[in-house]
């Protein structure tokens, strides 16, 4: 008879997601899935990578296949720094950059570096599920800040900073947020950083979608307003290039970055050197901005098709804002409608999505859905929204009839 | 004026290693470095990997470059399971295996899953620095168990388990340990597992060097004695294939492994899918056991040269045991000699090593050195040991003279 194993106390909050279990069904080929957050694999530069992969091994295999520096491959860090300076109106160098295993690892290192049990993380309402999961093992309390289409409400943010003890981090996805697709105004970005300075709180700017803008002018990054080294900026190649190499980065002040480097060294030594060099060679010889223009053309069209279909099929009482970038549509359902229950019925129709409740760290809101528009082709988007609207209509009729 | 940033309390114990700073000098090309723990890059199968890398992208680029399952690539997990069953006398399947970013990540996930602040980790004396670093952020207390050339002293281990509260983990490197090169006897392995069962403690068997045996019969793995799911076994391709892809694995009972999978998902989603598929293809078409035979032939010869040179040049009072595998020689210096001070003088002679004190989690022992023999060619090993012995002789003369 085995005594029960004694896991760490933090494991009490780490649970398998029932939603994730349900969504394993979405791998069936007949499924119309709006559930994932994946880039469209048709857009990966497979041909270029075929020859580059071989060349990196041929030209520098003995270095690329050996252990390497924790900070990451120098030439790649230089390229990322130059690109950030050009696009984000910042002034960083390789010394501000740590290559991570996807930007998800930047979230984990952030939790490890900053969060004591009981510390408070302020986040948008709703917020990115993966960040909630990354921070949870460090046992913070999440408090949601009121959020509208311009970003966090700065008055509510100030009020929380004034009244809540132990606020350590403010976590935001200012560009085309996951799950809502919203993009913060310039003013809200600047006020966020000034409040962080006033209350000595770290801001984590998670920036996976900033390059995927379909129209309008880019907003300055939150990092661009940072004067005192309180903003940690997370980037990734997963949405603009491909996720399979797991290459992301963390940009921060040297004081913060040095801590992350020590933690990363103890966590996994370094990120795949081969992957870093392949991406570095790709960037050397290709224009990523051209690629991104092609990607955003495809996603813009897919977004338009999804929103045309929503307008055509969804019943009254269902609302949504068309995002100007990113991968996601956020659909709010009438009060009282439970998207988890809708998902079960929707899967019977071979249509998948993520119920909105998953994105509220403290739960309590179930009448929303996150729909991804980047992976399905246009006919499937149309058909999927048609079927999904049917499920919503049936549920609305049930609510309307008091059932 | 910036208020000072408020890091988590755990960061108080995370310090940059002064040794590591000193050893940055070892990258100079004229340095004879016995400091690293690197495999010899001349032994990497560069040519095979050149064409394989391209082929993986060509044949399955859209899958390989996309997000993938946290558990790892199924065919690779199957191959690792079959190989473990064949070589380690165990009975595991893919369901027992999680692919990690090197085996270092297995150590981090172990700390995250099991260690609360103040929990006790029992380890060999001395123990692997990277494991100490991986566990430290979870704030355990390390207690060293008396160790001889057969492994941990089981009487001391039992006494500690009986008297110390909160022992959560026993961490061991039973085959050709880093730093001592020692290999545990079969009897000690079995007794370790029986004691772990009796006291309901997890055993972590770190197994990076087990395949690098130069002579003698392999000992059964600690995992092979596990009947109750208390052994977590960590493996890696870093020493037998190459480290650059960062592919390792954790084998454990499904109960433990499921927790690790949830943690890994929140930590970095998954390990590079491209790297996993390249290694899988390599294993499909090549005989890793042949490669390992070639690698061990080289390392055996390098070890022999190092020990011949030690015997020729080191003064009396310096002791060492010839390891029957692995990458390291452990050299004990006369009492009172400080290997950190020796390192400074040795670097002046362009010879580097790691002072033994780094491997005692609670410090207090400075009269030992870890010497790596896998990366330098034979003439440099001879020359390096000759110079190093000169430094030791000079220090011994200093001690002898009361200076």
PDB file of C-alpha atoms in Angstrom, chain B residues 31-242:
ATOM      1  CA  UNK B  31      43.123  28.042 -21.831  1.00  0.00           C
ATOM      2  CA  UNK B  32      43.446  24.388 -20.864  1.00  0.00           C
ATOM      3  CA  UNK B  33      40.038  23.949 -19.334  1.00  0.00           C
ATOM      4  CA  UNK B  34      39.124  21.105 -17.057  1.00  0.00           C
ATOM      5  CA  UNK B  35      36.275  23.252 -15.766  1.00  0.00           C
ATOM      6  CA  UNK B  36      33.289  22.521 -18.005  1.00  0.00           C
ATOM      7  CA  UNK B  37      30.984  19.553 -17.981  1.00  0.00           C
ATOM      8  CA  UNK B  38      30.696  19.519 -21.742  1.00  0.00           C
ATOM      9  CA  UNK B  39      30.717  16.584 -24.109  1.00  0.00           C
ATOM     10  CA  UNK B  40      33.434  16.632 -26.759  1.00  0.00           C
ATOM     11  CA  UNK B  41      31.952  18.385 -29.813  1.00  0.00           C
ATOM     12  CA  UNK B  42      34.184  16.375 -32.155  1.00  0.00           C
ATOM     13  CA  UNK B  43      31.906  13.454 -31.355  1.00  0.00           C
ATOM     14  CA  UNK B  44      28.636  15.109 -32.431  1.00  0.00           C
ATOM     15  CA  UNK B  45      27.064  13.414 -35.491  1.00  0.00           C
ATOM     16  CA  UNK B  46      27.128  16.639 -37.478  1.00  0.00           C
ATOM     17  CA  UNK B  47      26.980  15.133 -40.943  1.00  0.00           C
ATOM     18  CA  UNK B  48      23.932  12.987 -40.249  1.00  0.00           C
ATOM     19  CA  UNK B  49      22.185  15.914 -38.595  1.00  0.00           C
ATOM     20  CA  UNK B  50      22.766  18.217 -41.537  1.00  0.00           C
ATOM     21  CA  UNK B  51      20.574  16.182 -43.858  1.00  0.00           C
ATOM     22  CA  UNK B  52      18.147  15.074 -41.149  1.00  0.00           C
ATOM     23  CA  UNK B  53      17.439  18.657 -40.105  1.00  0.00           C
ATOM     24  CA  UNK B  54      16.433  19.558 -43.614  1.00  0.00           C
ATOM     25  CA  UNK B  55      14.404  16.400 -44.066  1.00  0.00           C
ATOM     26  CA  UNK B  56      12.359  16.912 -40.893  1.00  0.00           C
ATOM     27  CA  UNK B  57      11.350  20.368 -42.085  1.00  0.00           C
ATOM     28  CA  UNK B  58      10.640  19.174 -45.619  1.00  0.00           C
ATOM     29  CA  UNK B  59       8.613  16.118 -44.608  1.00  0.00           C
ATOM     30  CA  UNK B  60       6.637  17.490 -41.707  1.00  0.00           C
ATOM     31  CA  UNK B  61       7.482  21.173 -41.365  1.00  0.00           C
ATOM     32  CA  UNK B  62       3.928  22.370 -40.800  1.00  0.00           C
ATOM     33  CA  UNK B  63       3.572  20.025 -37.822  1.00  0.00           C
ATOM     34  CA  UNK B  64       7.144  20.348 -36.539  1.00  0.00           C
ATOM     35  CA  UNK B  65       7.027  24.150 -36.554  1.00  0.00           C
ATOM     36  CA  UNK B  66       3.592  24.376 -34.890  1.00  0.00           C
ATOM     37  CA  UNK B  67       2.698  24.232 -31.188  1.00  0.00           C
ATOM     38  CA  UNK B  68       2.738  20.671 -29.911  1.00  0.00           C
ATOM     39  CA  UNK B  69       1.718  18.518 -26.954  1.00  0.00           C
ATOM     40  CA  UNK B  70       3.297  19.338 -23.597  1.00  0.00           C
ATOM     41  CA  UNK B  71       4.136  15.683 -22.967  1.00  0.00           C
ATOM     42  CA  UNK B  72       6.438  15.582 -25.972  1.00  0.00           C
ATOM     43  CA  UNK B  73       6.571  13.921 -29.375  1.00  0.00           C
ATOM     44  CA  UNK B  74       4.960  10.476 -29.121  1.00  0.00           C
ATOM     45  CA  UNK B  75       7.357   8.458 -31.282  1.00  0.00           C
ATOM     46  CA  UNK B  76      10.363   9.870 -29.415  1.00  0.00           C
ATOM     47  CA  UNK B  77       8.781   9.041 -26.056  1.00  0.00           C
ATOM     48  CA  UNK B  78       8.148   5.486 -27.286  1.00  0.00           C
ATOM     49  CA  UNK B  79      11.774   5.107 -28.328  1.00  0.00           C
ATOM     50  CA  UNK B  80      13.072   6.435 -25.018  1.00  0.00           C
ATOM     51  CA  UNK B  81      10.750   4.084 -23.113  1.00  0.00           C
ATOM     52  CA  UNK B  82      11.894   1.038 -25.107  1.00  0.00           C
ATOM     53  CA  UNK B  83      15.527   1.970 -24.644  1.00  0.00           C
ATOM     54  CA  UNK B  84      15.065   2.481 -20.881  1.00  0.00           C
ATOM     55  CA  UNK B  85      13.366  -0.909 -20.598  1.00  0.00           C
ATOM     56  CA  UNK B  86      16.226  -2.569 -22.447  1.00  0.00           C
ATOM     57  CA  UNK B  87      19.051  -0.865 -20.601  1.00  0.00           C
ATOM     58  CA  UNK B  88      17.730  -0.077 -17.124  1.00  0.00           C
ATOM     59  CA  UNK B  89      15.690  -3.189 -16.324  1.00  0.00           C
ATOM     60  CA  UNK B  90      12.513  -1.171 -15.939  1.00  0.00           C
ATOM     61  CA  UNK B  91       9.063  -1.354 -17.457  1.00  0.00           C
ATOM     62  CA  UNK B  92       7.957   2.083 -18.593  1.00  0.00           C
ATOM     63  CA  UNK B  93       5.865   3.358 -21.483  1.00  0.00           C
ATOM     64  CA  UNK B  94       5.406   6.739 -23.141  1.00  0.00           C
ATOM     65  CA  UNK B  95       2.773   7.414 -20.455  1.00  0.00           C
ATOM     66  CA  UNK B  96       5.605   7.537 -17.895  1.00  0.00           C
ATOM     67  CA  UNK B  97       7.633  10.057 -19.895  1.00  0.00           C
ATOM     68  CA  UNK B  98       7.695  13.817 -20.226  1.00  0.00           C
ATOM     69  CA  UNK B  99      10.141  15.448 -22.635  1.00  0.00           C
ATOM     70  CA  UNK B 100      11.888  18.351 -20.903  1.00  0.00           C
ATOM     71  CA  UNK B 101      14.258  21.143 -21.846  1.00  0.00           C
ATOM     72  CA  UNK B 102      17.351  19.171 -20.847  1.00  0.00           C
ATOM     73  CA  UNK B 103      17.291  17.119 -17.671  1.00  0.00           C
ATOM     74  CA  UNK B 104      17.917  20.397 -15.832  1.00  0.00           C
ATOM     75  CA  UNK B 105      14.255  21.247 -16.368  1.00  0.00           C
ATOM     76  CA  UNK B 106      13.334  17.947 -14.747  1.00  0.00           C
ATOM     77  CA  UNK B 107      15.155  19.170 -11.645  1.00  0.00           C
ATOM     78  CA  UNK B 108      13.254  22.469 -11.688  1.00  0.00           C
ATOM     79  CA  UNK B 109       9.900  20.719 -12.123  1.00  0.00           C
ATOM     80  CA  UNK B 110      10.820  18.397  -9.260  1.00  0.00           C
ATOM     81  CA  UNK B 111      11.466  21.346  -6.970  1.00  0.00           C
ATOM     82  CA  UNK B 112       8.252  23.011  -8.084  1.00  0.00           C
ATOM     83  CA  UNK B 113       6.162  19.864  -7.590  1.00  0.00           C
ATOM     84  CA  UNK B 114       7.537  18.748  -4.252  1.00  0.00           C
ATOM     85  CA  UNK B 115       9.394  21.404  -2.266  1.00  0.00           C
ATOM     86  CA  UNK B 116       7.844  23.744   0.249  1.00  0.00           C
ATOM     87  CA  UNK B 117      10.017  26.255   2.045  1.00  0.00           C
ATOM     88  CA  UNK B 118      11.939  24.499   4.797  1.00  0.00           C
ATOM     89  CA  UNK B 119      11.533  21.002   3.342  1.00  0.00           C
ATOM     90  CA  UNK B 120      14.700  18.958   3.491  1.00  0.00           C
ATOM     91  CA  UNK B 121      16.570  17.605   0.494  1.00  0.00           C
ATOM     92  CA  UNK B 122      19.028  14.853   1.346  1.00  0.00           C
ATOM     93  CA  UNK B 123      21.900  14.647  -1.107  1.00  0.00           C
ATOM     94  CA  UNK B 124      25.261  13.038  -1.570  1.00  0.00           C
ATOM     95  CA  UNK B 125      28.238  14.806  -0.077  1.00  0.00           C
ATOM     96  CA  UNK B 126      29.391  16.357  -2.419  1.00  0.00           C
ATOM     97  CA  UNK B 127      26.444  16.765  -4.824  1.00  0.00           C
ATOM     98  CA  UNK B 128      25.700  18.183  -8.281  1.00  0.00           C
ATOM     99  CA  UNK B 129      25.826  21.990  -8.302  1.00  0.00           C
ATOM    100  CA  UNK B 130      23.096  22.314 -10.961  1.00  0.00           C
ATOM    101  CA  UNK B 131      20.631  20.379  -8.817  1.00  0.00           C
ATOM    102  CA  UNK B 132      21.422  22.540  -5.800  1.00  0.00           C
ATOM    103  CA  UNK B 133      20.791  25.594  -7.996  1.00  0.00           C
ATOM    104  CA  UNK B 134      17.548  24.160  -9.408  1.00  0.00           C
ATOM    105  CA  UNK B 135      16.096  23.357  -5.984  1.00  0.00           C
ATOM    106  CA  UNK B 136      17.271  26.530  -4.212  1.00  0.00           C
ATOM    107  CA  UNK B 137      14.449  28.833  -5.447  1.00  0.00           C
ATOM    108  CA  UNK B 138      11.978  26.531  -3.650  1.00  0.00           C
ATOM    109  CA  UNK B 139      13.880  27.256  -0.422  1.00  0.00           C
ATOM    110  CA  UNK B 140      14.656  23.808   0.947  1.00  0.00           C
ATOM    111  CA  UNK B 141      17.323  22.945   3.488  1.00  0.00           C
ATOM    112  CA  UNK B 142      20.030  20.679   2.090  1.00  0.00           C
ATOM    113  CA  UNK B 143      21.461  17.999   4.335  1.00  0.00           C
ATOM    114  CA  UNK B 144      24.435  16.036   3.058  1.00  0.00           C
ATOM    115  CA  UNK B 145      24.516  12.288   3.591  1.00  0.00           C
ATOM    116  CA  UNK B 146      27.865  10.620   4.232  1.00  0.00           C
ATOM    117  CA  UNK B 147      29.018   9.082   0.998  1.00  0.00           C
ATOM    118  CA  UNK B 148      31.770   6.672   0.051  1.00  0.00           C
ATOM    119  CA  UNK B 149      32.778   5.030  -3.194  1.00  0.00           C
ATOM    120  CA  UNK B 150      29.713   2.727  -3.061  1.00  0.00           C
ATOM    121  CA  UNK B 151      27.181   5.540  -2.645  1.00  0.00           C
ATOM    122  CA  UNK B 152      25.340   7.023   0.310  1.00  0.00           C
ATOM    123  CA  UNK B 153      26.023   5.386   3.653  1.00  0.00           C
ATOM    124  CA  UNK B 154      22.671   3.693   4.349  1.00  0.00           C
ATOM    125  CA  UNK B 155      23.086   3.846   8.126  1.00  0.00           C
ATOM    126  CA  UNK B 156      23.591   7.596   8.026  1.00  0.00           C
ATOM    127  CA  UNK B 157      20.701   7.903   5.585  1.00  0.00           C
ATOM    128  CA  UNK B 158      18.401   5.938   7.906  1.00  0.00           C
ATOM    129  CA  UNK B 159      19.505   7.942  10.907  1.00  0.00           C
ATOM    130  CA  UNK B 160      18.710  11.212   9.103  1.00  0.00           C
ATOM    131  CA  UNK B 161      15.324   9.917   7.930  1.00  0.00           C
ATOM    132  CA  UNK B 162      14.503   8.962  11.508  1.00  0.00           C
ATOM    133  CA  UNK B 163      15.563  12.218  13.103  1.00  0.00           C
ATOM    134  CA  UNK B 164      15.106  15.030  10.573  1.00  0.00           C
ATOM    135  CA  UNK B 165      11.639  16.459  10.066  1.00  0.00           C
ATOM    136  CA  UNK B 166      10.286  17.337   6.632  1.00  0.00           C
ATOM    137  CA  UNK B 167      12.559  15.236   4.459  1.00  0.00           C
ATOM    138  CA  UNK B 168      10.826  15.449   1.087  1.00  0.00           C
ATOM    139  CA  UNK B 169      13.442  14.364  -1.442  1.00  0.00           C
ATOM    140  CA  UNK B 170      16.594  12.315  -1.702  1.00  0.00           C
ATOM    141  CA  UNK B 171      18.624  13.500  -4.690  1.00  0.00           C
ATOM    142  CA  UNK B 172      21.255  11.137  -6.112  1.00  0.00           C
ATOM    143  CA  UNK B 173      23.458  10.718  -9.180  1.00  0.00           C
ATOM    144  CA  UNK B 174      24.201   7.017  -8.846  1.00  0.00           C
ATOM    145  CA  UNK B 175      26.231   6.540 -12.037  1.00  0.00           C
ATOM    146  CA  UNK B 176      29.561   8.343 -12.450  1.00  0.00           C
ATOM    147  CA  UNK B 177      28.405  11.197 -10.297  1.00  0.00           C
ATOM    148  CA  UNK B 178      29.078  14.826 -10.990  1.00  0.00           C
ATOM    149  CA  UNK B 179      31.454  15.804  -9.345  1.00  0.00           C
ATOM    150  CA  UNK B 180      33.091  12.623  -7.952  1.00  0.00           C
ATOM    151  CA  UNK B 181      32.688  10.124 -10.800  1.00  0.00           C
ATOM    152  CA  UNK B 182      31.539   7.506  -8.302  1.00  0.00           C
ATOM    153  CA  UNK B 183      29.140   4.689  -9.131  1.00  0.00           C
ATOM    154  CA  UNK B 184      26.834   3.221  -6.493  1.00  0.00           C
ATOM    155  CA  UNK B 185      26.783  -0.490  -5.732  1.00  0.00           C
ATOM    156  CA  UNK B 186      23.660  -2.488  -6.469  1.00  0.00           C
ATOM    157  CA  UNK B 187      23.037  -3.068  -2.780  1.00  0.00           C
ATOM    158  CA  UNK B 188      23.104   0.644  -1.934  1.00  0.00           C
ATOM    159  CA  UNK B 189      20.634   1.379  -4.738  1.00  0.00           C
ATOM    160  CA  UNK B 190      18.171  -1.176  -3.480  1.00  0.00           C
ATOM    161  CA  UNK B 191      18.509  -0.043   0.139  1.00  0.00           C
ATOM    162  CA  UNK B 192      17.957   3.565  -0.926  1.00  0.00           C
ATOM    163  CA  UNK B 193      14.608   2.695  -2.475  1.00  0.00           C
ATOM    164  CA  UNK B 194      13.533   0.554   0.509  1.00  0.00           C
ATOM    165  CA  UNK B 195      14.352   3.428   2.871  1.00  0.00           C
ATOM    166  CA  UNK B 196      12.446   5.864   0.659  1.00  0.00           C
ATOM    167  CA  UNK B 197       9.440   3.554   0.805  1.00  0.00           C
ATOM    168  CA  UNK B 198       9.705   3.162   4.578  1.00  0.00           C
ATOM    169  CA  UNK B 199       9.802   6.912   5.143  1.00  0.00           C
ATOM    170  CA  UNK B 200       7.596   7.964   2.185  1.00  0.00           C
ATOM    171  CA  UNK B 201      10.195  10.154   0.532  1.00  0.00           C
ATOM    172  CA  UNK B 202      10.712  10.817  -3.181  1.00  0.00           C
ATOM    173  CA  UNK B 203      14.004   9.705  -4.742  1.00  0.00           C
ATOM    174  CA  UNK B 204      15.332  11.661  -7.694  1.00  0.00           C
ATOM    175  CA  UNK B 205      17.703   9.551  -9.774  1.00  0.00           C
ATOM    176  CA  UNK B 206      19.643  11.912 -12.016  1.00  0.00           C
ATOM    177  CA  UNK B 207      21.096   9.769 -14.783  1.00  0.00           C
ATOM    178  CA  UNK B 208      23.030  11.828 -17.353  1.00  0.00           C
ATOM    179  CA  UNK B 209      26.188   9.705 -17.347  1.00  0.00           C
ATOM    180  CA  UNK B 210      24.902   6.137 -16.951  1.00  0.00           C
ATOM    181  CA  UNK B 211      25.627   5.258 -20.578  1.00  0.00           C
ATOM    182  CA  UNK B 212      29.213   6.502 -20.418  1.00  0.00           C
ATOM    183  CA  UNK B 213      30.685   3.371 -18.816  1.00  0.00           C
ATOM    184  CA  UNK B 214      34.328   2.626 -19.616  1.00  0.00           C
ATOM    185  CA  UNK B 215      34.573  -0.850 -18.076  1.00  0.00           C
ATOM    186  CA  UNK B 216      32.709  -3.244 -15.824  1.00  0.00           C
ATOM    187  CA  UNK B 217      29.075  -4.258 -15.739  1.00  0.00           C
ATOM    188  CA  UNK B 218      26.250  -1.695 -15.577  1.00  0.00           C
ATOM    189  CA  UNK B 219      24.482  -1.494 -12.241  1.00  0.00           C
ATOM    190  CA  UNK B 220      20.695  -1.668 -12.242  1.00  0.00           C
ATOM    191  CA  UNK B 221      19.044   1.748 -12.125  1.00  0.00           C
ATOM    192  CA  UNK B 222      17.562   2.998  -8.875  1.00  0.00           C
ATOM    193  CA  UNK B 223      14.275   3.170 -10.798  1.00  0.00           C
ATOM    194  CA  UNK B 224      14.440  -0.601 -11.349  1.00  0.00           C
ATOM    195  CA  UNK B 225      13.948  -1.154  -7.591  1.00  0.00           C
ATOM    196  CA  UNK B 226      10.933   1.147  -7.392  1.00  0.00           C
ATOM    197  CA  UNK B 227       7.667  -0.669  -6.679  1.00  0.00           C
ATOM    198  CA  UNK B 228       5.598   2.174  -5.287  1.00  0.00           C
ATOM    199  CA  UNK B 229       6.143   5.089  -7.672  1.00  0.00           C
ATOM    200  CA  UNK B 230       8.535   7.052  -5.487  1.00  0.00           C
ATOM    201  CA  UNK B 231      11.472   7.280  -7.903  1.00  0.00           C
ATOM    202  CA  UNK B 232      11.669  10.111 -10.417  1.00  0.00           C
ATOM    203  CA  UNK B 233      14.293   9.316 -13.056  1.00  0.00           C
ATOM    204  CA  UNK B 234      15.899  12.052 -15.163  1.00  0.00           C
ATOM    205  CA  UNK B 235      17.572  11.358 -18.495  1.00  0.00           C
ATOM    206  CA  UNK B 236      19.104  13.438 -21.264  1.00  0.00           C
ATOM    207  CA  UNK B 237      20.626  13.268 -24.731  1.00  0.00           C
ATOM    208  CA  UNK B 238      23.145  15.945 -23.785  1.00  0.00           C
ATOM    209  CA  UNK B 239      26.058  13.645 -22.970  1.00  0.00           C
ATOM    210  CA  UNK B 240      25.465  10.820 -25.466  1.00  0.00           C
ATOM    211  CA  UNK B 241      24.210  12.727 -28.488  1.00  0.00           C
ATOM    212  CA  UNK B 242      24.443  16.518 -28.118  1.00  0.00           C
TER     213      UNK B 242
END
